[in-house]
Amino acid sequence: MRGGIGSLFEGDDEGDAVPASTATFGISAGPTDTDDAPAMHLGRIVSTIFITMDPHDFISRGPFPIARAWISARLDLAEADCEQRLEVAREQEVAEAAVQSFDRGHDGNYHDVNGDDGDNEGLSEEDDGDDSDDYDDDDDDCMEDPENLEYSLLVITKLKAQLDNFFPLDGPTPEPTIIVHDELNRHNILVDEKGALAAVVDWEGISAIPLFMACHYPSFIQSDELDEEPDRSKFHDEPYYWEKMEEYELAQLRKVFRAEMQRLEPAWVEVMQSEESERKLDFDTVLTKCFNPLSTAGLMAWLDDLESGDAGMMSLEQRLADI
């Protein structure tokens, strides 16, 4: 893959890289190809995160030659998104406070522009001068807590400070990448009556990503680790037993998957098991979870450990489990 992270490139007849936005792919018009066959133009593929979050024109969407540039752009995007959401949340907070203040101080009368007091005579029941009903209490559920967003912004700031530590500028340029289907779950894998693979669907979210992100188990076999088969006689809750049994079976499938990848592509397994990949995945996990109020305390504790240089620091997984 030569096009860089977040983009797709094809080679021309001379072997030079051609951006996918300009590459042309012939489509057969019938049993045999003809010179008049229609052409399909494949546009540039960007990482899904740049599609799902609000656009910010000043932030690059790639292609990125190295993982550091890709991660840095995602950090900038998260920071800009957080600042934007925080501004909206603060405005909503001020508006809510104003409505509540009005509710507390409203005495049922109104004052005209000349300062004369009046009553509500002549106003309909629906328009009695009390605007408090115009504020829907259900809107509270849609509001974001400014304090949570401020905490998320602090996590992003601390994570940015660790960029050199996790992504030093000492690797190859451009960095190797792999085109990955990022939703390879059981809903998107189709098999025939005999269980043989028939198709993989839902490809709109694919992108070219760094090796440390690409070399991991697909989502359809991810779960908590459970190497010992659960004993059904020890479970009083039947659904919970089957939940643990699924975790056990997925753990066995991961062993089969890893063994097959070791046979087909040993370098894939080497990347997956490397300490460097684990560290970079931790960095990505913090970036992915920075807006989750249930995770930010654990993320912050882990980042504080990094700043302190504690040699015996807890892992990110332990920190998140400890909250």
C-alpha positions as a Python dict, from the first residue, in 0.01 Angstrom:
ca = {
    (1, 'M'): (0, 0, 0),
    (2, 'R'): (178, 314, -121),
    (3, 'G'): (-84, 584, -103),
    (4, 'G'): (-60, 670, 263),
    (5, 'I'): (-294, 641, 560),
    (6, 'G'): (-656, 716, 485),
    (7, 'S'): (-628, 701, 106),
    (8, 'L'): (-631, 447, -174),
    (9, 'F'): (-385, 454, -463),
    (10, 'E'): (-357, 239, -773),
    (11, 'G'): (-50, 178, -987),
    (12, 'D'): (-44, 276, -1352),
    (13, 'D'): (114, 73, -1631),
    (14, 'E'): (458, 209, -1546),
    (15, 'G'): (419, 116, -1180),
    (16, 'D'): (387, 473, -1058),
    (17, 'A'): (136, 550, -785),
    (18, 'V'): (-182, 716, -908),
    (19, 'P'): (-428, 873, -663),
    (20, 'A'): (-754, 681, -654),
    (21, 'S'): (-939, 1005, -719),
    (22, 'T'): (-789, 1001, -1070),
    (23, 'A'): (-761, 625, -1126),
    (24, 'T'): (-1005, 469, -1372),
    (25, 'F'): (-1131, 113, -1344),
    (26, 'G'): (-1289, -54, -1648),
    (27, 'I'): (-1615, -243, -1597),
    (28, 'S'): (-1716, -524, -1829),
    (29, 'A'): (-2017, -435, -2042),
    (30, 'G'): (-2093, -797, -2128),
    (31, 'P'): (-1933, -1137, -2168),
    (32, 'T'): (-1620, -973, -2309),
    (33, 'D'): (-1455, -640, -2244),
    (34, 'T'): (-1490, -375, -2511),
    (35, 'D'): (-1328, -41, -2571),
    (36, 'D'): (-1664, 121, -2496),
    (37, 'A'): (-1692, -34, -2149),
    (38, 'P'): (-1806, 220, -1890),
    (39, 'A'): (-1551, 339, -1637),
    (40, 'M'): (-1584, 374, -1262),
    (41, 'H'): (-1394, 647, -1080),
    (42, 'L'): (-1307, 561, -723),
    (43, 'G'): (-1285, 864, -495),
    (44, 'R'): (-1037, 915, -215),
    (45, 'I'): (-1096, 696, 91),
    (46, 'V'): (-1056, 866, 427),
    (47, 'S'): (-1060, 720, 777),
    (48, 'T'): (-1413, 682, 913),
    (49, 'I'): (-1351, 920, 1203),
    (50, 'F'): (-1314, 1211, 959),
    (51, 'I'): (-1660, 1138, 821),
    (52, 'T'): (-1853, 1082, 1144),
    (53, 'M'): (-1736, 1394, 1329),
    (54, 'D'): (-1830, 1751, 1236),
    (55, 'P'): (-1608, 1889, 959),
    (56, 'H'): (-1337, 2142, 1038),
    (57, 'D'): (-1181, 2280, 721),
    (58, 'F'): (-848, 2361, 884),
    (59, 'I'): (-782, 1995, 972),
    (60, 'S'): (-632, 1768, 707),
    (61, 'R'): (-815, 1449, 613),
    (62, 'G'): (-515, 1289, 449),
    (63, 'P'): (-365, 1099, 295),
    (64, 'F'): (-110, 1088, 575),
    (65, 'P'): (240, 953, 512),
    (66, 'I'): (291, 832, 870),
    (67, 'A'): (79, 725, 1168),
    (68, 'R'): (191, 1027, 1370),
    (69, 'A'): (37, 1266, 1116),
    (70, 'W'): (-285, 1061, 1111),
    (71, 'I'): (-308, 1051, 1491),
    (72, 'S'): (-217, 1420, 1517),
    (73, 'A'): (-499, 1516, 1279),
    (74, 'R'): (-742, 1304, 1481),
    (75, 'L'): (-627, 1476, 1800),
    (76, 'D'): (-684, 1816, 1638),
    (77, 'L'): (-1027, 1701, 1522),
    (78, 'A'): (-1122, 1576, 1869),
    (79, 'E'): (-999, 1899, 2027),
    (80, 'A'): (-1190, 2119, 1780),
    (81, 'D'): (-1502, 1905, 1820),
    (82, 'C'): (-1478, 1919, 2200),
    (83, 'E'): (-1432, 2297, 2202),
    (84, 'Q'): (-1731, 2337, 1972),
    (85, 'R'): (-1951, 2112, 2185),
    (86, 'L'): (-1833, 2285, 2502),
    (87, 'E'): (-1931, 2625, 2363),
    (88, 'V'): (-2279, 2495, 2277),
    (89, 'A'): (-2315, 2328, 2618),
    (90, 'R'): (-2222, 2650, 2799),
    (91, 'E'): (-2474, 2847, 2593),
    (92, 'Q'): (-2742, 2590, 2677),
    (93, 'E'): (-2645, 2608, 3044),
    (94, 'V'): (-2686, 2987, 3044),
    (95, 'A'): (-3022, 2958, 2865),
    (96, 'E'): (-3142, 2698, 3115),
    (97, 'A'): (-3036, 2917, 3408),
    (98, 'A'): (-3226, 3211, 3257),
    (99, 'V'): (-3544, 3004, 3221),
    (100, 'Q'): (-3518, 2874, 3576),
    (101, 'S'): (-3460, 3228, 3705),
    (102, 'F'): (-3767, 3343, 3516),
    (103, 'D'): (-3972, 3059, 3665),
    (104, 'R'): (-3867, 3152, 4018),
    (105, 'G'): (-3931, 3524, 3979),
    (106, 'H'): (-4244, 3520, 3766),
    (107, 'D'): (-4550, 3628, 3968),
    (108, 'G'): (-4815, 3579, 3704),
    (109, 'N'): (-4828, 3950, 3609),
    (110, 'Y'): (-4660, 4132, 3326),
    (111, 'H'): (-4519, 4482, 3293),
    (112, 'D'): (-4579, 4688, 2983),
    (113, 'V'): (-4318, 4905, 2820),
    (114, 'N'): (-4441, 5210, 3014),
    (115, 'G'): (-4379, 5038, 3344),
    (116, 'D'): (-4750, 5003, 3425),
    (117, 'D'): (-4850, 4685, 3596),
    (118, 'G'): (-5119, 4476, 3436),
    (119, 'D'): (-5276, 4142, 3477),
    (120, 'N'): (-5326, 3857, 3239),
    (121, 'E'): (-5684, 3940, 3156),
    (122, 'G'): (-5755, 3885, 2792),
    (123, 'L'): (-5482, 3627, 2746),
    (124, 'S'): (-5585, 3278, 2651),
    (125, 'E'): (-5509, 2981, 2871),
    (126, 'E'): (-5251, 2870, 2617),
    (127, 'D'): (-5085, 3216, 2619),
    (128, 'D'): (-5112, 3332, 2978),
    (129, 'G'): (-4785, 3521, 2979),
    (130, 'D'): (-4595, 3233, 3135),
    (131, 'D'): (-4327, 3110, 2897),
    (132, 'S'): (-4203, 2843, 3133),
    (133, 'D'): (-4393, 2570, 2949),
    (134, 'D'): (-4200, 2657, 2634),
    (135, 'Y'): (-3896, 2498, 2796),
    (136, 'D'): (-3913, 2123, 2763),
    (137, 'D'): (-3764, 1942, 3061),
    (138, 'D'): (-3677, 1657, 2827),
    (139, 'D'): (-3419, 1886, 2668),
    (140, 'D'): (-3200, 1816, 2970),
    (141, 'D'): (-3137, 1469, 2831),
    (142, 'C'): (-3000, 1620, 2511),
    (143, 'M'): (-2768, 1863, 2684),
    (144, 'E'): (-2404, 1779, 2740),
    (145, 'D'): (-2246, 1852, 3075),
    (146, 'P'): (-1986, 2130, 3034),
    (147, 'E'): (-1786, 1983, 3321),
    (148, 'N'): (-1758, 1648, 3139),
    (149, 'L'): (-1649, 1822, 2820),
    (150, 'E'): (-1390, 2027, 3007),
    (151, 'Y'): (-1253, 1703, 3148),
    (152, 'S'): (-1248, 1550, 2799),
    (153, 'L'): (-1059, 1853, 2670),
    (154, 'L'): (-802, 1809, 2947),
    (155, 'V'): (-758, 1443, 2850),
    (156, 'I'): (-698, 1546, 2488),
    (157, 'T'): (-446, 1811, 2595),
    (158, 'K'): (-254, 1563, 2809),
    (159, 'L'): (-264, 1305, 2530),
    (160, 'K'): (-122, 1557, 2283),
    (161, 'A'): (172, 1610, 2517),
    (162, 'Q'): (252, 1237, 2487),
    (163, 'L'): (263, 1233, 2106),
    (164, 'D'): (644, 1232, 2084),
    (165, 'N'): (662, 955, 2342),
    (166, 'F'): (434, 721, 2146),
    (167, 'F'): (491, 831, 1786),
    (168, 'P'): (851, 952, 1747),
    (169, 'L'): (966, 1081, 1410),
    (170, 'D'): (1204, 794, 1343),
    (171, 'G'): (1006, 552, 1128),
    (172, 'P'): (985, 491, 753),
    (173, 'T'): (813, 743, 528),
    (174, 'P'): (568, 663, 386),
    (175, 'E'): (464, 417, 653),
    (176, 'P'): (323, 75, 550),
    (177, 'T'): (-56, 53, 566),
    (178, 'I'): (-332, -203, 512),
    (179, 'I'): (-681, -157, 369),
    (180, 'V'): (-915, -268, 647),
    (181, 'H'): (-1287, -335, 679),
    (182, 'D'): (-1353, -177, 1018),
    (183, 'E'): (-1693, -342, 1075),
    (184, 'L'): (-1610, -705, 1018),
    (185, 'N'): (-1881, -834, 1250),
    (186, 'R'): (-2122, -1125, 1216),
    (187, 'H'): (-2385, -906, 1051),
    (188, 'N'): (-2155, -828, 759),
    (189, 'I'): (-2022, -1178, 685),
    (190, 'L'): (-2248, -1395, 471),
    (191, 'V'): (-2211, -1772, 437),
    (192, 'D'): (-2390, -2031, 226),
    (193, 'E'): (-2587, -2336, 344),
    (194, 'K'): (-2265, -2528, 403),
    (195, 'G'): (-2103, -2251, 606),
    (196, 'A'): (-1862, -2146, 332),
    (197, 'L'): (-1789, -1776, 295),
    (198, 'A'): (-2020, -1621, 34),
    (199, 'A'): (-1967, -1247, 73),
    (200, 'V'): (-1852, -964, 297),
    (201, 'V'): (-2079, -657, 287),
    (202, 'D'): (-2088, -300, 423),
    (203, 'W'): (-1761, -173, 281),
    (204, 'E'): (-1836, 199, 291),
    (205, 'G'): (-1626, 250, 605),
    (206, 'I'): (-1300, 97, 482),
    (207, 'S'): (-977, 291, 496),
    (208, 'A'): (-603, 240, 480),
    (209, 'I'): (-466, 240, 834),
    (210, 'P'): (-129, 182, 1005),
    (211, 'L'): (-15, -172, 1077),
    (212, 'F'): (-56, -143, 1454),
    (213, 'M'): (-426, -66, 1401),
    (214, 'A'): (-483, -321, 1126),
    (215, 'C'): (-315, -623, 1284),
    (216, 'H'): (-568, -727, 1545),
    (217, 'Y'): (-859, -966, 1577),
    (218, 'P'): (-1167, -881, 1368),
    (219, 'S'): (-1465, -764, 1567),
    (220, 'F'): (-1666, -1084, 1518),
    (221, 'I'): (-1428, -1278, 1746),
    (222, 'Q'): (-1346, -1006, 1998),
    (223, 'S'): (-1459, -1055, 2358),
    (224, 'D'): (-1326, -1082, 2711),
    (225, 'E'): (-1066, -1353, 2765),
    (226, 'L'): (-1201, -1679, 2907),
    (227, 'D'): (-975, -1981, 2858),
    (228, 'E'): (-1153, -2222, 3093),
    (229, 'E'): (-1482, -2369, 2977),
    (230, 'P'): (-1763, -2264, 3215),
    (231, 'D'): (-1924, -2540, 3422),
    (232, 'R'): (-2298, -2524, 3364),
    (233, 'S'): (-2375, -2684, 3701),
    (234, 'K'): (-2225, -2381, 3877),
    (235, 'F'): (-2453, -2129, 3708),
    (236, 'H'): (-2795, -2048, 3852),
    (237, 'D'): (-2857, -1786, 3586),
    (238, 'E'): (-2904, -1962, 3251),
    (239, 'P'): (-2854, -1653, 3027),
    (240, 'Y'): (-2533, -1567, 3213),
    (241, 'Y'): (-2400, -1917, 3152),
    (242, 'W'): (-2452, -1885, 2776),
    (243, 'E'): (-2292, -1541, 2783),
    (244, 'K'): (-1978, -1688, 2942),
    (245, 'M'): (-1989, -1986, 2707),
    (246, 'E'): (-1985, -1749, 2411),
    (247, 'E'): (-1679, -1575, 2556),
    (248, 'Y'): (-1507, -1912, 2594),
    (249, 'E'): (-1590, -2018, 2238),
    (250, 'L'): (-1469, -1687, 2097),
    (251, 'A'): (-1144, -1731, 2288),
    (252, 'Q'): (-1098, -2067, 2114),
    (253, 'L'): (-1175, -1908, 1777),
    (254, 'R'): (-908, -1647, 1839),
    (255, 'K'): (-653, -1923, 1889),
    (256, 'V'): (-754, -2079, 1557),
    (257, 'F'): (-745, -1740, 1386),
    (258, 'R'): (-401, -1657, 1524),
    (259, 'A'): (-262, -1996, 1423),
    (260, 'E'): (-395, -1954, 1069),
    (261, 'M'): (-252, -1602, 1043),
    (262, 'Q'): (80, -1737, 1169),
    (263, 'R'): (73, -1986, 882),
    (264, 'L'): (-38, -1738, 617),
    (265, 'E'): (130, -1415, 729),
    (266, 'P'): (374, -1446, 1024),
    (267, 'A'): (455, -1075, 1006),
    (268, 'W'): (90, -996, 1090),
    (269, 'V'): (116, -1191, 1417),
    (270, 'E'): (451, -1032, 1495),
    (271, 'V'): (303, -683, 1463),
    (272, 'M'): (-4, -777, 1668),
    (273, 'Q'): (203, -915, 1956),
    (274, 'S'): (468, -642, 1961),
    (275, 'E'): (497, -412, 2262),
    (276, 'E'): (513, -110, 2031),
    (277, 'S'): (175, -196, 1881),
    (278, 'E'): (23, -239, 2227),
    (279, 'R'): (147, 104, 2334),
    (280, 'K'): (15, 272, 2021),
    (281, 'L'): (-319, 95, 2058),
    (282, 'D'): (-339, 228, 2414),
    (283, 'F'): (-287, 579, 2279),
    (284, 'D'): (-560, 524, 2022),
    (285, 'T'): (-793, 384, 2291),
    (286, 'V'): (-755, 699, 2500),
    (287, 'L'): (-832, 912, 2196),
    (288, 'T'): (-1135, 699, 2111),
    (289, 'K'): (-1277, 702, 2466),
    (290, 'C'): (-1197, 1063, 2559),
    (291, 'F'): (-1563, 1172, 2526),
    (292, 'N'): (-1701, 889, 2739),
    (293, 'P'): (-1775, 1026, 3090),
    (294, 'L'): (-1754, 672, 3229),
    (295, 'S'): (-1396, 634, 3106),
    (296, 'T'): (-1234, 975, 3147),
    (297, 'A'): (-1136, 923, 3513),
    (298, 'G'): (-943, 608, 3423),
    (299, 'L'): (-789, 775, 3118),
    (300, 'M'): (-678, 1071, 3327),
    (301, 'A'): (-524, 845, 3592),
    (302, 'W'): (-328, 658, 3324),
    (303, 'L'): (-205, 984, 3169),
    (304, 'D'): (-103, 1113, 3511),
    (305, 'D'): (97, 792, 3563),
    (306, 'L'): (274, 853, 3232),
    (307, 'E'): (362, 1209, 3329),
    (308, 'S'): (500, 1096, 3665),
    (309, 'G'): (722, 834, 3499),
    (310, 'D'): (605, 566, 3741),
    (311, 'A'): (783, 245, 3637),
    (312, 'G'): (523, 30, 3811),
    (313, 'M'): (223, 209, 3665),
    (314, 'M'): (-101, 24, 3604),
    (315, 'S'): (-189, -64, 3247),
    (316, 'L'): (-461, 129, 3067),
    (317, 'E'): (-684, -177, 3081),
    (318, 'Q'): (-637, -195, 3459),
    (319, 'R'): (-705, 176, 3500),
    (320, 'L'): (-1029, 152, 3303),
    (321, 'A'): (-1138, -155, 3501),
    (322, 'D'): (-1054, 20, 3829),
    (323, 'I'): (-1299, 310, 3786),
}
